[in-house]
Each structure stands twice: as C-alpha cells, then as structure tokens.
C-alpha cells in the first residue's frame, strides 16, 4: 500500500513537472513571437522614418538631453496627431511649422531644432502599424500631465 502511494505521488510530481515544462515552453514561444513581431514593426518604422530623412539608429543621438524638452515634444506630437490638416501636411513631406507656432506655445527654432525627433514621435502616435512600439515605450510621466500645450 505504501509503495502504491509513493508511486502515485511520483506520477503526480512527474505530471506537474511535465505541465510546468509545457507552460515554460509556451511562455518562451510567446516571448519569441512578441519579439519577432516588435522587430518587424521596428523595421517598418525605420522605413517610414527614412521617408522623412531620419533613421532609427540616429534617434538616440537626436533625442533631446533635457527631460522637460522630451516631455514637451511628446505633448506636441500628441496634439499634432489630433490635427488632420497637420498630419496631411506632414505626409506630404513637410512639417507645418508656421501653423504649429501659431497654435502651440513653442518657438519655430525649437521645432526646427527637434524636427527629426518630433517626426519620430508623431509617426509612433499616428500610425496604427506601430502599436507594439507605442506600447513598449513609456510615456507615463507625460501622460500624467493632462494640460494642453495650446496657447490660452
């Protein structure tokens, strides 16, 4: 009787190890699938950026060093995406700086200096093809600020 109980315990333990191994395998597979999908999305994003004279590799170098500037550009990019006319202008290969400076409290020089970085953000926020990229970048510190950058 004791042998049968030990054998049953061993089989239960073996089955639990088998199930745990299957779960680990599925988790690893799902992580690989997500990574492959994100990689493909990044390739598409790089191609889109290159249409505007920007490449993915240079984003780290052109990112503003000041946190408040980065936050401001994220807010501007989000606001930009709510203006269909501006989006149309951008996709016609120009950033509507004059219209932006009239509506947003920022200088033309700041927009020009950060043009590539701003375009990279606008593409992330405006293109549905980049949902994984959008989800993998943290914009929480900016999203906590609900104030609009429009002039009062």
PDB file of C-alpha atoms in Angstrom:
ATOM      1  CA  UNK A   1       0.000   0.000   0.000  1.00  0.00           C
ATOM      2  CA  UNK A   2       2.840   2.402   0.893  1.00  0.00           C
ATOM      3  CA  UNK A   3       4.606   1.583  -2.382  1.00  0.00           C
ATOM      4  CA  UNK A   4       1.459   2.329  -4.370  1.00  0.00           C
ATOM      5  CA  UNK A   5       1.098   5.711  -2.586  1.00  0.00           C
ATOM      6  CA  UNK A   6       4.755   6.588  -3.285  1.00  0.00           C
ATOM      7  CA  UNK A   7       4.293   5.602  -6.932  1.00  0.00           C
ATOM      8  CA  UNK A   8       1.140   7.764  -7.174  1.00  0.00           C
ATOM      9  CA  UNK A   9       2.989  10.703  -5.587  1.00  0.00           C
ATOM     10  CA  UNK A  10       5.852  10.235  -8.020  1.00  0.00           C
ATOM     11  CA  UNK A  11       3.484  10.136 -11.009  1.00  0.00           C
ATOM     12  CA  UNK A  12       1.682  13.273  -9.750  1.00  0.00           C
ATOM     13  CA  UNK A  13       5.018  15.022  -9.342  1.00  0.00           C
ATOM     14  CA  UNK A  14       6.126  13.864 -12.786  1.00  0.00           C
ATOM     15  CA  UNK A  15       2.880  15.144 -14.297  1.00  0.00           C
ATOM     16  CA  UNK A  16       3.277  18.503 -12.511  1.00  0.00           C
ATOM     17  CA  UNK A  17       6.844  18.814 -13.825  1.00  0.00           C
ATOM     18  CA  UNK A  18       5.596  17.981 -17.331  1.00  0.00           C
ATOM     19  CA  UNK A  19       2.887  20.654 -17.113  1.00  0.00           C
ATOM     20  CA  UNK A  20       5.333  23.218 -15.718  1.00  0.00           C
ATOM     21  CA  UNK A  21       7.729  22.433 -18.567  1.00  0.00           C
ATOM     22  CA  UNK A  22       4.924  22.909 -21.118  1.00  0.00           C
ATOM     23  CA  UNK A  23       3.981  26.252 -19.556  1.00  0.00           C
ATOM     24  CA  UNK A  24       7.611  27.410 -19.681  1.00  0.00           C
ATOM     25  CA  UNK A  25       7.818  26.339 -23.319  1.00  0.00           C
ATOM     26  CA  UNK A  26       4.642  28.218 -24.203  1.00  0.00           C
ATOM     27  CA  UNK A  27       5.856  31.324 -22.360  1.00  0.00           C
ATOM     28  CA  UNK A  28       9.185  31.196 -24.211  1.00  0.00           C
ATOM     29  CA  UNK A  29       7.390  30.747 -27.533  1.00  0.00           C
ATOM     30  CA  UNK A  30       5.070  33.695 -26.841  1.00  0.00           C
ATOM     31  CA  UNK A  31       8.038  35.894 -25.877  1.00  0.00           C
ATOM     32  CA  UNK A  32       9.805  34.950 -29.114  1.00  0.00           C
ATOM     33  CA  UNK A  33       6.673  35.684 -31.128  1.00  0.00           C
ATOM     34  CA  UNK A  34       6.250  39.106 -29.473  1.00  0.00           C
ATOM     35  CA  UNK A  35       9.929  39.898 -30.036  1.00  0.00           C
ATOM     36  CA  UNK A  36       9.691  38.884 -33.705  1.00  0.00           C
ATOM     37  CA  UNK A  37       6.566  40.999 -34.173  1.00  0.00           C
ATOM     38  CA  UNK A  38       8.217  44.003 -32.487  1.00  0.00           C
ATOM     39  CA  UNK A  39      11.320  43.514 -34.623  1.00  0.00           C
ATOM     40  CA  UNK A  40       9.219  43.538 -37.778  1.00  0.00           C
ATOM     41  CA  UNK A  41       7.398  46.633 -36.582  1.00  0.00           C
ATOM     42  CA  UNK A  42      10.721  48.373 -35.892  1.00  0.00           C
ATOM     43  CA  UNK A  43      11.858  47.589 -39.443  1.00  0.00           C
ATOM     44  CA  UNK A  44       8.663  49.144 -40.814  1.00  0.00           C
ATOM     45  CA  UNK A  45       9.117  52.120 -38.506  1.00  0.00           C
ATOM     46  CA  UNK A  46      12.699  52.591 -39.730  1.00  0.00           C
ATOM     47  CA  UNK A  47      11.485  52.531 -43.346  1.00  0.00           C
ATOM     48  CA  UNK A  48       8.843  55.153 -42.546  1.00  0.00           C
ATOM     49  CA  UNK A  49      11.387  57.314 -40.722  1.00  0.00           C
ATOM     50  CA  UNK A  50      13.725  57.179 -43.713  1.00  0.00           C
ATOM     51  CA  UNK A  51      10.982  58.707 -45.847  1.00  0.00           C
ATOM     52  CA  UNK A  52      11.489  61.813 -43.679  1.00  0.00           C
ATOM     53  CA  UNK A  53      15.293  61.718 -43.690  1.00  0.00           C
ATOM     54  CA  UNK A  54      15.576  60.047 -40.291  1.00  0.00           C
ATOM     55  CA  UNK A  55      16.862  56.593 -39.434  1.00  0.00           C
ATOM     56  CA  UNK A  56      16.184  54.510 -36.373  1.00  0.00           C
ATOM     57  CA  UNK A  57      19.861  54.317 -35.418  1.00  0.00           C
ATOM     58  CA  UNK A  58      20.161  58.089 -35.081  1.00  0.00           C
ATOM     59  CA  UNK A  59      17.178  58.541 -32.738  1.00  0.00           C
ATOM     60  CA  UNK A  60      19.286  58.076 -29.631  1.00  0.00           C
ATOM     61  CA  UNK A  61      21.689  60.773 -30.819  1.00  0.00           C
ATOM     62  CA  UNK A  62      18.983  63.289 -31.756  1.00  0.00           C
ATOM     63  CA  UNK A  63      16.862  62.780 -28.651  1.00  0.00           C
ATOM     64  CA  UNK A  64      16.870  65.981 -26.587  1.00  0.00           C
ATOM     65  CA  UNK A  65      19.030  65.656 -23.495  1.00  0.00           C
ATOM     66  CA  UNK A  66      16.637  67.587 -21.261  1.00  0.00           C
ATOM     67  CA  UNK A  67      13.698  65.665 -19.861  1.00  0.00           C
ATOM     68  CA  UNK A  68      11.371  68.657 -19.966  1.00  0.00           C
ATOM     69  CA  UNK A  69      12.120  69.140 -23.678  1.00  0.00           C
ATOM     70  CA  UNK A  70      11.352  65.487 -24.376  1.00  0.00           C
ATOM     71  CA  UNK A  71       8.105  65.790 -22.427  1.00  0.00           C
ATOM     72  CA  UNK A  72       7.168  68.942 -24.311  1.00  0.00           C
ATOM     73  CA  UNK A  73       7.824  67.212 -27.655  1.00  0.00           C
ATOM     74  CA  UNK A  74       5.668  64.241 -26.662  1.00  0.00           C
ATOM     75  CA  UNK A  75       2.831  66.628 -25.795  1.00  0.00           C
ATOM     76  CA  UNK A  76       3.299  68.470 -29.095  1.00  0.00           C
ATOM     77  CA  UNK A  77       3.335  65.192 -31.034  1.00  0.00           C
ATOM     78  CA  UNK A  78       0.112  64.048 -29.360  1.00  0.00           C
ATOM     79  CA  UNK A  79      -1.515  67.409 -30.093  1.00  0.00           C
ATOM     80  CA  UNK A  80      -0.212  67.253 -33.660  1.00  0.00           C
ATOM     81  CA  UNK A  81      -1.889  63.886 -34.197  1.00  0.00           C
ATOM     82  CA  UNK A  82      -5.264  65.429 -33.355  1.00  0.00           C
ATOM     83  CA  UNK A  83      -4.950  67.870 -36.250  1.00  0.00           C
ATOM     84  CA  UNK A  84      -5.726  66.088 -39.531  1.00  0.00           C
ATOM     85  CA  UNK A  85      -4.583  69.056 -41.621  1.00  0.00           C
ATOM     86  CA  UNK A  86      -1.144  68.967 -39.982  1.00  0.00           C
ATOM     87  CA  UNK A  87      -0.935  65.211 -40.481  1.00  0.00           C
ATOM     88  CA  UNK A  88      -1.773  65.647 -44.159  1.00  0.00           C
ATOM     89  CA  UNK A  89       0.956  68.282 -44.454  1.00  0.00           C
ATOM     90  CA  UNK A  90       3.465  66.018 -42.741  1.00  0.00           C
ATOM     91  CA  UNK A  91       2.665  63.090 -45.004  1.00  0.00           C
ATOM     92  CA  UNK A  92       3.184  65.439 -47.934  1.00  0.00           C
ATOM     93  CA  UNK A  93       6.734  65.612 -46.512  1.00  0.00           C
ATOM     94  CA  UNK A  94       6.681  68.884 -44.622  1.00  0.00           C
ATOM     95  CA  UNK A  95       6.221  69.832 -41.015  1.00  0.00           C
ATOM     96  CA  UNK A  96       3.762  72.783 -40.818  1.00  0.00           C
ATOM     97  CA  UNK A  97       5.990  74.890 -38.563  1.00  0.00           C
ATOM     98  CA  UNK A  98       4.227  78.192 -39.156  1.00  0.00           C
ATOM     99  CA  UNK A  99       0.793  76.798 -38.271  1.00  0.00           C
ATOM    100  CA  UNK A 100       2.243  74.978 -35.281  1.00  0.00           C
ATOM    101  CA  UNK A 101       3.903  78.060 -33.803  1.00  0.00           C
ATOM    102  CA  UNK A 102       0.616  79.948 -34.108  1.00  0.00           C
ATOM    103  CA  UNK A 103      -1.319  77.299 -32.185  1.00  0.00           C
ATOM    104  CA  UNK A 104       1.284  75.834 -29.849  1.00  0.00           C
ATOM    105  CA  UNK A 105       3.267  77.831 -27.331  1.00  0.00           C
ATOM    106  CA  UNK A 106       6.718  76.958 -28.701  1.00  0.00           C
ATOM    107  CA  UNK A 107       9.208  78.767 -30.903  1.00  0.00           C
ATOM    108  CA  UNK A 108       9.853  77.896 -34.519  1.00  0.00           C
ATOM    109  CA  UNK A 109      13.545  77.478 -33.662  1.00  0.00           C
ATOM    110  CA  UNK A 110      12.718  74.794 -31.058  1.00  0.00           C
ATOM    111  CA  UNK A 111      10.551  72.950 -33.559  1.00  0.00           C
ATOM    112  CA  UNK A 112      13.225  73.163 -36.253  1.00  0.00           C
ATOM    113  CA  UNK A 113      15.960  72.018 -33.871  1.00  0.00           C
ATOM    114  CA  UNK A 114      13.903  68.990 -32.813  1.00  0.00           C
ATOM    115  CA  UNK A 115      12.244  68.281 -36.174  1.00  0.00           C
ATOM    116  CA  UNK A 116      13.549  64.729 -36.610  1.00  0.00           C
ATOM    117  CA  UNK A 117      12.729  63.677 -33.070  1.00  0.00           C
ATOM    118  CA  UNK A 118       9.281  65.257 -33.310  1.00  0.00           C
ATOM    119  CA  UNK A 119       8.582  63.434 -36.573  1.00  0.00           C
ATOM    120  CA  UNK A 120       9.657  60.152 -34.978  1.00  0.00           C
ATOM    121  CA  UNK A 121       7.139  60.707 -32.159  1.00  0.00           C
ATOM    122  CA  UNK A 122       4.348  61.762 -34.493  1.00  0.00           C
ATOM    123  CA  UNK A 123       4.798  58.571 -36.508  1.00  0.00           C
ATOM    124  CA  UNK A 124       4.628  56.456 -33.350  1.00  0.00           C
ATOM    125  CA  UNK A 125       1.417  58.139 -32.204  1.00  0.00           C
ATOM    126  CA  UNK A 126      -0.333  58.491 -35.562  1.00  0.00           C
ATOM    127  CA  UNK A 127       0.333  55.185 -37.327  1.00  0.00           C
ATOM    128  CA  UNK A 128      -1.721  52.193 -36.252  1.00  0.00           C
ATOM    129  CA  UNK A 129       1.045  49.925 -37.570  1.00  0.00           C
ATOM    130  CA  UNK A 130       3.227  50.916 -34.605  1.00  0.00           C
ATOM    131  CA  UNK A 131       1.100  49.817 -31.651  1.00  0.00           C
ATOM    132  CA  UNK A 132       3.800  47.493 -30.281  1.00  0.00           C
ATOM    133  CA  UNK A 133       6.379  50.271 -30.370  1.00  0.00           C
ATOM    134  CA  UNK A 134       3.929  52.643 -28.685  1.00  0.00           C
ATOM    135  CA  UNK A 135       3.251  50.010 -26.021  1.00  0.00           C
ATOM    136  CA  UNK A 136       6.913  49.321 -25.359  1.00  0.00           C
ATOM    137  CA  UNK A 137       7.886  52.963 -24.785  1.00  0.00           C
ATOM    138  CA  UNK A 138       6.920  54.598 -21.522  1.00  0.00           C
ATOM    139  CA  UNK A 139       5.211  57.945 -21.876  1.00  0.00           C
ATOM    140  CA  UNK A 140       3.614  57.794 -18.410  1.00  0.00           C
ATOM    141  CA  UNK A 141       5.359  60.842 -16.970  1.00  0.00           C
ATOM    142  CA  UNK A 142       3.996  62.902 -19.848  1.00  0.00           C
ATOM    143  CA  UNK A 143       0.549  61.354 -19.769  1.00  0.00           C
ATOM    144  CA  UNK A 144       0.173  62.358 -16.132  1.00  0.00           C
ATOM    145  CA  UNK A 145       0.258  65.957 -17.327  1.00  0.00           C
ATOM    146  CA  UNK A 146      -3.099  66.460 -18.965  1.00  0.00           C
ATOM    147  CA  UNK A 147      -2.575  70.119 -19.677  1.00  0.00           C
ATOM    148  CA  UNK A 148      -2.600  71.005 -23.321  1.00  0.00           C
ATOM    149  CA  UNK A 149       0.283  72.927 -24.853  1.00  0.00           C
ATOM    150  CA  UNK A 150      -2.064  75.249 -26.699  1.00  0.00           C
ATOM    151  CA  UNK A 151      -1.936  78.941 -26.071  1.00  0.00           C
ATOM    152  CA  UNK A 152      -4.680  80.141 -23.760  1.00  0.00           C
TER     153      UNK A 152
END
